[in-house]
XYZ file of C-alpha atoms in Angstrom:
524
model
C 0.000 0.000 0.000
C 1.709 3.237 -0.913
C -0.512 5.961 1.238
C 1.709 9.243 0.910
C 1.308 9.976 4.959
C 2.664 13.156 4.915
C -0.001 14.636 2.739
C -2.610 13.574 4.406
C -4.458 14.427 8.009
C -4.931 12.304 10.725
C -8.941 11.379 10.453
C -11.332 9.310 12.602
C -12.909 6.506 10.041
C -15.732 4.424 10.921
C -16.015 1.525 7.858
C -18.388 -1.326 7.440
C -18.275 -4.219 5.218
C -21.002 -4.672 2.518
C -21.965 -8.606 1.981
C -20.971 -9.468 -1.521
C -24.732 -10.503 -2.619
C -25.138 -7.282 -2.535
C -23.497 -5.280 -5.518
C -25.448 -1.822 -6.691
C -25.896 0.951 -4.607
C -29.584 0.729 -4.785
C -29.392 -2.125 -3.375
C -27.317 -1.396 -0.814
C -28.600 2.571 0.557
C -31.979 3.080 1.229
C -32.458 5.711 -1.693
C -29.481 7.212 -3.794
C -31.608 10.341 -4.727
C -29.039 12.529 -3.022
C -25.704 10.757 -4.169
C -22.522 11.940 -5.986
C -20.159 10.089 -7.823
C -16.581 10.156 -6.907
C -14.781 9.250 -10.025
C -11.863 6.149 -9.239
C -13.739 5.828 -5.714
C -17.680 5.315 -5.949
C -20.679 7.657 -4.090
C -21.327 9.600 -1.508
C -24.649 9.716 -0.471
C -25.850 12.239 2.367
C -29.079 13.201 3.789
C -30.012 16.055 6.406
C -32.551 16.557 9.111
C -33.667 20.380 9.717
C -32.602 21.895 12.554
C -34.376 21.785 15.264
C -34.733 22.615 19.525
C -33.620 20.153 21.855
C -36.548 18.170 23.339
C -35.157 19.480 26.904
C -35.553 23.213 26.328
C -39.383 23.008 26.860
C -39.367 19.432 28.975
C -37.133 20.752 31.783
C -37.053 24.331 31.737
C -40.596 24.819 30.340
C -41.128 28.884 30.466
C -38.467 29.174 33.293
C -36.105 30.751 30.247
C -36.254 33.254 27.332
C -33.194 33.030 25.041
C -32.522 35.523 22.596
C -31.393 32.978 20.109
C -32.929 29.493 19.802
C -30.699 26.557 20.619
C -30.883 23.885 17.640
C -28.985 20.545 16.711
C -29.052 18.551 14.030
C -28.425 15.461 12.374
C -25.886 15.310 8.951
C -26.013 11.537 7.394
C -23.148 10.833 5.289
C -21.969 7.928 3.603
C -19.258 7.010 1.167
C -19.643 3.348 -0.239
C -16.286 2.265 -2.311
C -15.974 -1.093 -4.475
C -12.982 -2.935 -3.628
C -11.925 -5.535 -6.950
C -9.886 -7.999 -5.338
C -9.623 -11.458 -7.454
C -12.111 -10.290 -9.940
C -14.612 -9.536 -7.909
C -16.152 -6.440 -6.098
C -16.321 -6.262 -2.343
C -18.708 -2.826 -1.149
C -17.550 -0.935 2.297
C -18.937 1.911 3.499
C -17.440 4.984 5.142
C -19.600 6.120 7.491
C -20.006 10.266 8.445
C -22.134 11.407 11.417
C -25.046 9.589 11.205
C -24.635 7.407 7.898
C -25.229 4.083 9.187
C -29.038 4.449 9.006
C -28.692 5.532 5.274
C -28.051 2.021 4.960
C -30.336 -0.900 3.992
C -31.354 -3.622 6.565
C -29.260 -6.796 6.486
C -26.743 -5.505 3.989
C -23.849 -5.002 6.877
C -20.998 -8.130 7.411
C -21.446 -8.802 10.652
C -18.168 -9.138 12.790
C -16.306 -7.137 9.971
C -14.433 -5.303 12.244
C -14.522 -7.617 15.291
C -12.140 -9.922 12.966
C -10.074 -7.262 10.846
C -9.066 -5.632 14.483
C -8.052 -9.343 15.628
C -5.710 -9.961 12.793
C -4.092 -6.755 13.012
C -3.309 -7.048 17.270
C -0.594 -8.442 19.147
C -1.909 -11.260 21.830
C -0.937 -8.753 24.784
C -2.204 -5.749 23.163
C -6.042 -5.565 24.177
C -7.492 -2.501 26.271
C -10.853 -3.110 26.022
C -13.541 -6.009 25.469
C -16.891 -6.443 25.193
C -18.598 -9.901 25.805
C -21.926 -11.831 26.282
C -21.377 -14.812 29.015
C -24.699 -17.297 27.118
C -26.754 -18.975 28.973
C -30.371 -18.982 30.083
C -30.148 -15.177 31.658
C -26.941 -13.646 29.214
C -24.631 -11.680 31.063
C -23.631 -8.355 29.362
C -19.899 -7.125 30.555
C -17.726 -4.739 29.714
C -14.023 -4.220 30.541
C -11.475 -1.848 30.266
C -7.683 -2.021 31.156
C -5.230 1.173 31.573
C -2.534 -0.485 29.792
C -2.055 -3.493 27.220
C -2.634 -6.595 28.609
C -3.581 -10.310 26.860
C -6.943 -11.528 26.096
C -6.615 -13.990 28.885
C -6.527 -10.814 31.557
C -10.219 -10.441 30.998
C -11.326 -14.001 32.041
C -12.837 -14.672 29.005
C -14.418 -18.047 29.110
C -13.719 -19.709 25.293
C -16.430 -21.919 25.552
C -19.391 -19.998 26.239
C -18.085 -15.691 26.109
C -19.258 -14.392 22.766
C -17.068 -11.545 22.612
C -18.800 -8.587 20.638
C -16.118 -5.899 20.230
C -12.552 -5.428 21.490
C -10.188 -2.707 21.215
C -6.530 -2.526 21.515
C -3.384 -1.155 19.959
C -2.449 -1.637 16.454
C 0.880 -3.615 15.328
C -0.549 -2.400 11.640
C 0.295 1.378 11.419
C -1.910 2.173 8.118
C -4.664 1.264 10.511
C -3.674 4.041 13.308
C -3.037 3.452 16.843
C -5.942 2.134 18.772
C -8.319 0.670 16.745
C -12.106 -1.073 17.102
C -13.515 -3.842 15.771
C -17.028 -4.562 16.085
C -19.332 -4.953 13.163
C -17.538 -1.449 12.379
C -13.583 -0.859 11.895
C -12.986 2.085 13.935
C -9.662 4.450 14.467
C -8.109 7.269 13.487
C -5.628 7.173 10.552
C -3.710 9.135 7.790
C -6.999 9.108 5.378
C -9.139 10.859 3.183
C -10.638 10.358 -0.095
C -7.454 10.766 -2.192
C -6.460 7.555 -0.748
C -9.549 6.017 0.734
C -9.225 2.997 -1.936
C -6.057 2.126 -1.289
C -6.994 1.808 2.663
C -10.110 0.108 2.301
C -8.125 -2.848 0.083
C -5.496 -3.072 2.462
C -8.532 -3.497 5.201
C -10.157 -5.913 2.495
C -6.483 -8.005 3.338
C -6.449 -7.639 6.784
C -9.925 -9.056 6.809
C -9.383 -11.772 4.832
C -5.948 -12.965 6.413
C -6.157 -16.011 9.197
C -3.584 -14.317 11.341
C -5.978 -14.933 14.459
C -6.289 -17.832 14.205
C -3.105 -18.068 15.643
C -3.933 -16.662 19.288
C -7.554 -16.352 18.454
C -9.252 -18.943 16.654
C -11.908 -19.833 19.643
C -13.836 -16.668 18.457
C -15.447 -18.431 15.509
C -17.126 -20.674 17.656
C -20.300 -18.836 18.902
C -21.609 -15.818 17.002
C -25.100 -14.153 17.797
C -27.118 -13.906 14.878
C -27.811 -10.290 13.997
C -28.492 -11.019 10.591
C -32.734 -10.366 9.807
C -32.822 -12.859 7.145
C -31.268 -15.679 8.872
C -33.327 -15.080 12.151
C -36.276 -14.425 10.341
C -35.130 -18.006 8.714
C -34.297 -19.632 12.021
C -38.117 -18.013 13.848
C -39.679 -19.848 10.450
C -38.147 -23.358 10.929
C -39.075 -22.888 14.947
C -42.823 -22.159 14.032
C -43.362 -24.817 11.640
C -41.343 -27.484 13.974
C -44.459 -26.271 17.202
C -47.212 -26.892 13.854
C -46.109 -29.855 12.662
C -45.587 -31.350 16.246
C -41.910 -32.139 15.748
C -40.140 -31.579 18.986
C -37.006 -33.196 19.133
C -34.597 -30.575 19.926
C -37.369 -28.297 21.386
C -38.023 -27.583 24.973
C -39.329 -25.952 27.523
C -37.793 -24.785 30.361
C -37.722 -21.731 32.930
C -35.075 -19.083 32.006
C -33.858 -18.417 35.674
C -33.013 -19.319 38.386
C -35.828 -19.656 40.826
C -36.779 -21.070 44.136
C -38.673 -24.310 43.410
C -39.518 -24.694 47.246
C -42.047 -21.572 46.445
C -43.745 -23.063 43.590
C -47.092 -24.263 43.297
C -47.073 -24.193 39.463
C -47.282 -23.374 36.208
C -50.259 -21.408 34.269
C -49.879 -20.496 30.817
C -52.815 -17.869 31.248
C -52.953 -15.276 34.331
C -57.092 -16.222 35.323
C -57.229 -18.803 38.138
C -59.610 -21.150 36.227
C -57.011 -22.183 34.027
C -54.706 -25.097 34.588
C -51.756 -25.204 36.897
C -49.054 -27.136 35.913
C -45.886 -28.333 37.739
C -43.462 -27.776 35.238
C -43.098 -26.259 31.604
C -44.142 -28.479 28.991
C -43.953 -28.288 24.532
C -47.056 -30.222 24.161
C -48.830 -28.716 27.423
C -48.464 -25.073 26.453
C -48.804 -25.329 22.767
C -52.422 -26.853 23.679
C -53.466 -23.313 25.259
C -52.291 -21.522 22.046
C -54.493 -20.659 19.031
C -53.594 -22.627 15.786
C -51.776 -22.541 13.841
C -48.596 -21.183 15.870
C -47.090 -17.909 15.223
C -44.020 -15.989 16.144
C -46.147 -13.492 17.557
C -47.984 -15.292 19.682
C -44.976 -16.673 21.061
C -43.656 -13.628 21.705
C -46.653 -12.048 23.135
C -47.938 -15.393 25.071
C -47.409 -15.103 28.579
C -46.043 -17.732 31.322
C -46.453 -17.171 35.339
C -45.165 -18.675 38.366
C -47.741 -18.831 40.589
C -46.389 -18.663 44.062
C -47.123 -21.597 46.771
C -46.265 -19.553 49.612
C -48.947 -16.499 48.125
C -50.891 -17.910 45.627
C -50.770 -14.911 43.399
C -48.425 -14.536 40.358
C -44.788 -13.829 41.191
C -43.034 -14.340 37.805
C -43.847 -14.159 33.884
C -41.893 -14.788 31.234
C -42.976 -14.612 26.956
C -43.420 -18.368 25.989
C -40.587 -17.535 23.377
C -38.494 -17.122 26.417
C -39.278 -19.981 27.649
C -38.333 -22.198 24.285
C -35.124 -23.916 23.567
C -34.401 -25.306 20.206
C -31.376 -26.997 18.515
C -31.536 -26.446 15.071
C -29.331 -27.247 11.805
C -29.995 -25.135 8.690
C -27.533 -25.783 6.092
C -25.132 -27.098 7.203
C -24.748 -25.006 10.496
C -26.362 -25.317 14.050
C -28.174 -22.812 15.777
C -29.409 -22.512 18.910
C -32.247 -20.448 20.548
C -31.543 -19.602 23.896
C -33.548 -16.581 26.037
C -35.277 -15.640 22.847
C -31.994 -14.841 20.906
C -30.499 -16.929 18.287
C -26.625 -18.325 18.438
C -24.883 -19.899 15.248
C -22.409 -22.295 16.671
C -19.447 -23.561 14.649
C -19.842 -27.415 13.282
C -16.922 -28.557 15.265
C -17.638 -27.337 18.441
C -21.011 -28.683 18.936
C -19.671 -32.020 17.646
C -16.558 -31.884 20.468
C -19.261 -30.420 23.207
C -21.332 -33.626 22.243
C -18.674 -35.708 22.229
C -17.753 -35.412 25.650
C -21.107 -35.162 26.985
C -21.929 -38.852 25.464
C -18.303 -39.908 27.003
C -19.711 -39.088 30.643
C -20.463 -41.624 32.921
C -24.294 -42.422 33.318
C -24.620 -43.507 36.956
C -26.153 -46.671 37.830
C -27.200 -45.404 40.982
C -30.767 -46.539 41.929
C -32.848 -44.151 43.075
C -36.701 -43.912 42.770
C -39.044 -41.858 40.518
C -40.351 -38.209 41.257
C -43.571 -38.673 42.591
C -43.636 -34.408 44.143
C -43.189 -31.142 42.776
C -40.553 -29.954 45.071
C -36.919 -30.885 44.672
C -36.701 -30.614 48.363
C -39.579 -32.815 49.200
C -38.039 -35.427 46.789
C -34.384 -35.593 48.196
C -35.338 -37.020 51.945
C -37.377 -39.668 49.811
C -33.990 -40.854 47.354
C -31.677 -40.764 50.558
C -33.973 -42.829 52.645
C -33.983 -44.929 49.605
C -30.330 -45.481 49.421
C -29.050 -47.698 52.068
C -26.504 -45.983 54.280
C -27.292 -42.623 52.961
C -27.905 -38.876 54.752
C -30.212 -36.074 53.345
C -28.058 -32.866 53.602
C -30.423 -30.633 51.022
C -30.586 -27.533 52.947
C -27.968 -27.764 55.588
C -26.097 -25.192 54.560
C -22.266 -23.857 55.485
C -21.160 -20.522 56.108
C -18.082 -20.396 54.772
C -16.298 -17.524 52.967
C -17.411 -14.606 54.671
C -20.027 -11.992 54.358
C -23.382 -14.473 54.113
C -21.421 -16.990 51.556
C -22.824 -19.788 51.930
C -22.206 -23.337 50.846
C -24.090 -26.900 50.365
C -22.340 -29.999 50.456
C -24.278 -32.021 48.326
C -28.218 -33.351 48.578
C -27.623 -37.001 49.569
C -24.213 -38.075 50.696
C -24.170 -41.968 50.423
C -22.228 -44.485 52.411
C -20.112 -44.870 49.383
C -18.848 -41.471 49.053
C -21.098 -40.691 45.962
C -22.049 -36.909 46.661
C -25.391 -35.983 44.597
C -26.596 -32.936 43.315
C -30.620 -32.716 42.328
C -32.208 -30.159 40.271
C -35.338 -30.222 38.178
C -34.968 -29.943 33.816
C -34.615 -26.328 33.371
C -32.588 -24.050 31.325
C -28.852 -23.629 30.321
C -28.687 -21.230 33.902
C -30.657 -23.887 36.039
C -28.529 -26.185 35.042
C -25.256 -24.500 35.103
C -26.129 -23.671 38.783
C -25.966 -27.173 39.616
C -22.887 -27.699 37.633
C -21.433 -25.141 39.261
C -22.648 -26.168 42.750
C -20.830 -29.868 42.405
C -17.619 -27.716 41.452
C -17.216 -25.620 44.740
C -18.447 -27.923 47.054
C -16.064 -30.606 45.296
C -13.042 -28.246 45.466
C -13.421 -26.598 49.522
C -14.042 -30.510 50.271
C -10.279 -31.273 49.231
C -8.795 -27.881 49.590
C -10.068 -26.266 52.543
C -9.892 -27.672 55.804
C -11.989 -25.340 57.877
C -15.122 -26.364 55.775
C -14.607 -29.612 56.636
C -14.595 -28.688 60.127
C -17.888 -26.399 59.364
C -18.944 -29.482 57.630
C -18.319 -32.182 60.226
C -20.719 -30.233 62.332
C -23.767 -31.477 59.992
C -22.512 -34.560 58.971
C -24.841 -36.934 61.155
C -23.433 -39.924 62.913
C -21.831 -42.544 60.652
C -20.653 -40.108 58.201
C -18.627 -37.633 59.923
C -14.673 -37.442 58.829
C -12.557 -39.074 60.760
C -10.419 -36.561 60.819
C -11.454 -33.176 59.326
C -7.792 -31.869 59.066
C -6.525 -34.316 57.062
C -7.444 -33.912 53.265
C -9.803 -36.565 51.721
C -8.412 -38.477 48.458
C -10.346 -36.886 45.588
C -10.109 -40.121 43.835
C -12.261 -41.981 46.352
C -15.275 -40.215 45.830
C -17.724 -39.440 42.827
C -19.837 -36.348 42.183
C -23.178 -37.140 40.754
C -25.237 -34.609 38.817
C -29.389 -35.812 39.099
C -31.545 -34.111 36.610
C -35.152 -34.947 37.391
C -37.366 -34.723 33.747
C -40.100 -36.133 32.658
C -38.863 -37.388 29.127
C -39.007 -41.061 28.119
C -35.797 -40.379 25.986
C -32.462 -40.354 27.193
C -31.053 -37.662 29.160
C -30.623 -34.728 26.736
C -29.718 -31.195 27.907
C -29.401 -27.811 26.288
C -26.688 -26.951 24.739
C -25.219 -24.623 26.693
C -25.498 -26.717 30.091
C -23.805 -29.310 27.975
C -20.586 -26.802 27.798
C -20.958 -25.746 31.465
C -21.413 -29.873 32.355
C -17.753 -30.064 30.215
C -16.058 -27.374 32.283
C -17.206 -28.655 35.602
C -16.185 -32.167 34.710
C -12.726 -30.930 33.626
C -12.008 -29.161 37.417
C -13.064 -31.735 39.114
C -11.040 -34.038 36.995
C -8.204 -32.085 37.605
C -8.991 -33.214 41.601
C -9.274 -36.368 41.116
C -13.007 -37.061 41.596
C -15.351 -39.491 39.017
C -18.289 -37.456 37.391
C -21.684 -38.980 36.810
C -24.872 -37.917 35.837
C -28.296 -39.410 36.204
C -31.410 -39.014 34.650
C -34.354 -39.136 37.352
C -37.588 -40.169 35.950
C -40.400 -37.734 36.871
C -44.009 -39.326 37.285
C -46.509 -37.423 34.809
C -49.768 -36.656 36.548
């Protein structure tokens, strides 16, 4: 690239990618009325909105001020949108100016443009700033800045299930400026202008193209939220006619959240009292209360409540769209709904996530079928089942400080198995339990003034001989119990499958066996 820097300014650029089904400008802007053609570059299209005053002139000071002159903003679209030939074949950007982006068509915009041009053009300790989505049922938003260059790693980004939106850090590409952006949008400031806007956007074009982070950086490809319209669109079509047609494989129900089951008296998926309470979320069950044929809107707009055992009145709702969980391949790529939003997931990561969850061990512990609503009306009934066993669901350790808190397990047997129970619920619900096998698992082995704490609730028979002294790991076996009311084998969400792989690999690392069960839940 031969940029002359010296004649040209330092400017801020904001450019998107245009995808390559899309190759006239009418396709591309919403209307080209206003456009001028840059000859050796391409168009610039602008549009302007009249000035006018500020909405809080009269909202907050009302009559309260009388200015000689009015105050008045407005709002200058610009947009400069350059072919790029590159092999034969023209690649669109756009250069966007104030406003711009909305002079753009819906759906036109590469996705993750910038996300991956900034990634190929950074050094692996060079990142200030991140933004990411930790998926599951409830998707934590985060964002994180550092005051100096430090490694992706710094952040505590979690490979398998962070989608990381946007990151900034500094260059190691000088035609690209300093600090740059990548999100949908390349962002920075650089020596550019129109006199050599072409040759910047092809080197971009290369720096796009290039695998360099794949190197340091090739986990990003596996989860991307799908922000195309088309696709989703695609996706909320194959969902609908899957509910019609009554094909449900790979469709659930389940609540998004965590919530306390001991407070639960059901399930209605209509607020009036004369309808039906059910126990637990159910395909079938709820698509029965909805008219026919199914409709994305009325999944959207269909409500679900928790009624409350301890009130009786409504506590929590949630759209029935929330509530659905689908697996679904559409070609040749699998996509997952989870919390109403859509997730493409690469091929080879759902097969290695699936791989390992078929490699865990299915316990062949016996213990009897769900007969109650409650998990904790269910757990005294499996441990007096199991010879030699103690009910410790709800004994709970302070450990940790503050009001931390910590529960062993919900049936300790008299073989060292500990078991942890939860109902079928979401990628959160069951991540929770995942996570609760973890650090119980770990303060058991590490920590000896929990097993002290510990010893204290232990019943006869099953306290520690000596608390001080660290248990052998490899002598006992966490046990995760999923209670569901599916005649097919155990099958979980996606996303719990990834937390269920990252759990089993720290307590691996301790020594323990991992199990899981499936617990059979008696339909009333």
């Amino acid at each position: 690239m031969s940029m002359n820097a010296k004649k040209v300014k330092t400017n801020k650029y904001s450019v998107y990618m245009i995808k390559p089904e899309f190759q006239t400008l009418d396709e591309i802007v919403q209307s080209s009325k206003n456009s001028i053609e840059i000859d050796g570059v391409g168009h610039f299209v602008s549009a302007s909105v009249p000035p006018k005053t500020p909405s809080w002139v009269k909202d907050f000071f009302g009559d309260a001020i009388s200015l000689d002159r009015p105050l008045l903003n407005a709002s200058s679209k610009g947009l400069l949108i350059v072919p790029i030939s590159r092999h034969g074949k023209a690649t669109y950007f756009a250069v966007v100016f104030g406003f711009g982006r909305h002079l753009l068509r819906p759906g036109v915009l590469e996705e993750r443009f910038g996300l991956k041009t900034v990634l190929n053009s950074l050094d692996a300790a060079s990142f200030r700033k991140i933004d990411k989505t930790t998926l599951g049922s409830v998707p934590k938003h985060s964002q994180e800045q550092m005051s100096r260059n430090v490694a992706a790693t710094d952040f505590g980004i979690d490979i398998e299930q962070d989608l990381v939106s946007s990151v900034t850090g500094k260059s190691r590409d000088p035609l690209l400026g300093g600090i740059i952006t990548g999100k949908d949008a390349l962002s920075g400031s650089a020596k550019v202008n129109v006199g050599n806007i072409v040759e910047f956007l092809t080197h971009c074009l290369e720096r796009y193209t290039s695998e360099d982070y794949k190197k340091d950086f090739d986990w990003i490809d596996q989860i991307a939220e799908v922000r195309d319209k088309k696709i989703e669109e695609e996706l909320n079509l194959v969902l609908v006619d899957k509910l019609n047609t009554r094909t449900l494989d790979k469709v659930w129900m389940a609540v998004p959240e965590v919530i306390e089951w001991s407070d639960v008296k059901g399930f209605r998926y209509a607020r009036q009292k004369s309808n039906d309470l059910h126990d637990d979320l159910d395909v079938p069950a709820c698509l029965e209360t909805l008219p026919s044929p199914v409709t994305l809107e009325r999944l959207k707009h269909s409500a679900i409540f928790r009624i409350s055992m301890a009130t009786d009145d409504v506590v929590e709702r949630w759209t029935v769209f929330q509530c659905m969980y689908a697996e679904v391949e559409l070609r040749d790529d699998v996509y997952i709904l989870n919390n109403a939003k859509w997730y493409r997931i690469a091929k080879g990561f759902t097969e290695q996530v699936q791989e390992h969850f078929d490699a865990v061990r299915r316990s062949d512990i016996d213990l009897p079928v769900c007969t109650v609503t409650r998990e904790g009306d269910y757990t005294p009934i499996a441990a007096a089942a199991l010879k030699g066993a103690c009910c410790m669901d709800g004994e709970l350790i302070m450990h940790g400080g503050g009001h931390s808190s910590v529960e062993f397990c919900d049936i300790y047997t008299g073989e060292n198995k500990l078991l942890h129970i939860k109902r079928y619920g979401g990628s959160n619900v069951l991540s929770h339990l995942f996570s609760q096998g973890v650090v119980s698992a770990e303060l058991f082995v590490s920590d000896a003034d929990f097993r002290q704490k510990l010893n204290v609730k232990l019943p006869v028979g099953h306290k520690l001989a000596d608390p001080s002294a660290a248990p052998n790991a490899k002598d006992y076996e966490v046990i995760y119990g999923i209670i569901s009311e599916s005649d097919k084998p155990l099958d979980i969400p996606f996303f719990s499958k990834v937390s269920l792989k990252n759990a089993r690999r720290r307590l691996s690392m301790y020594g323990y066996q991992v199990g899981i069960k499936q617990i059979k839940k008696a339909v009333n």
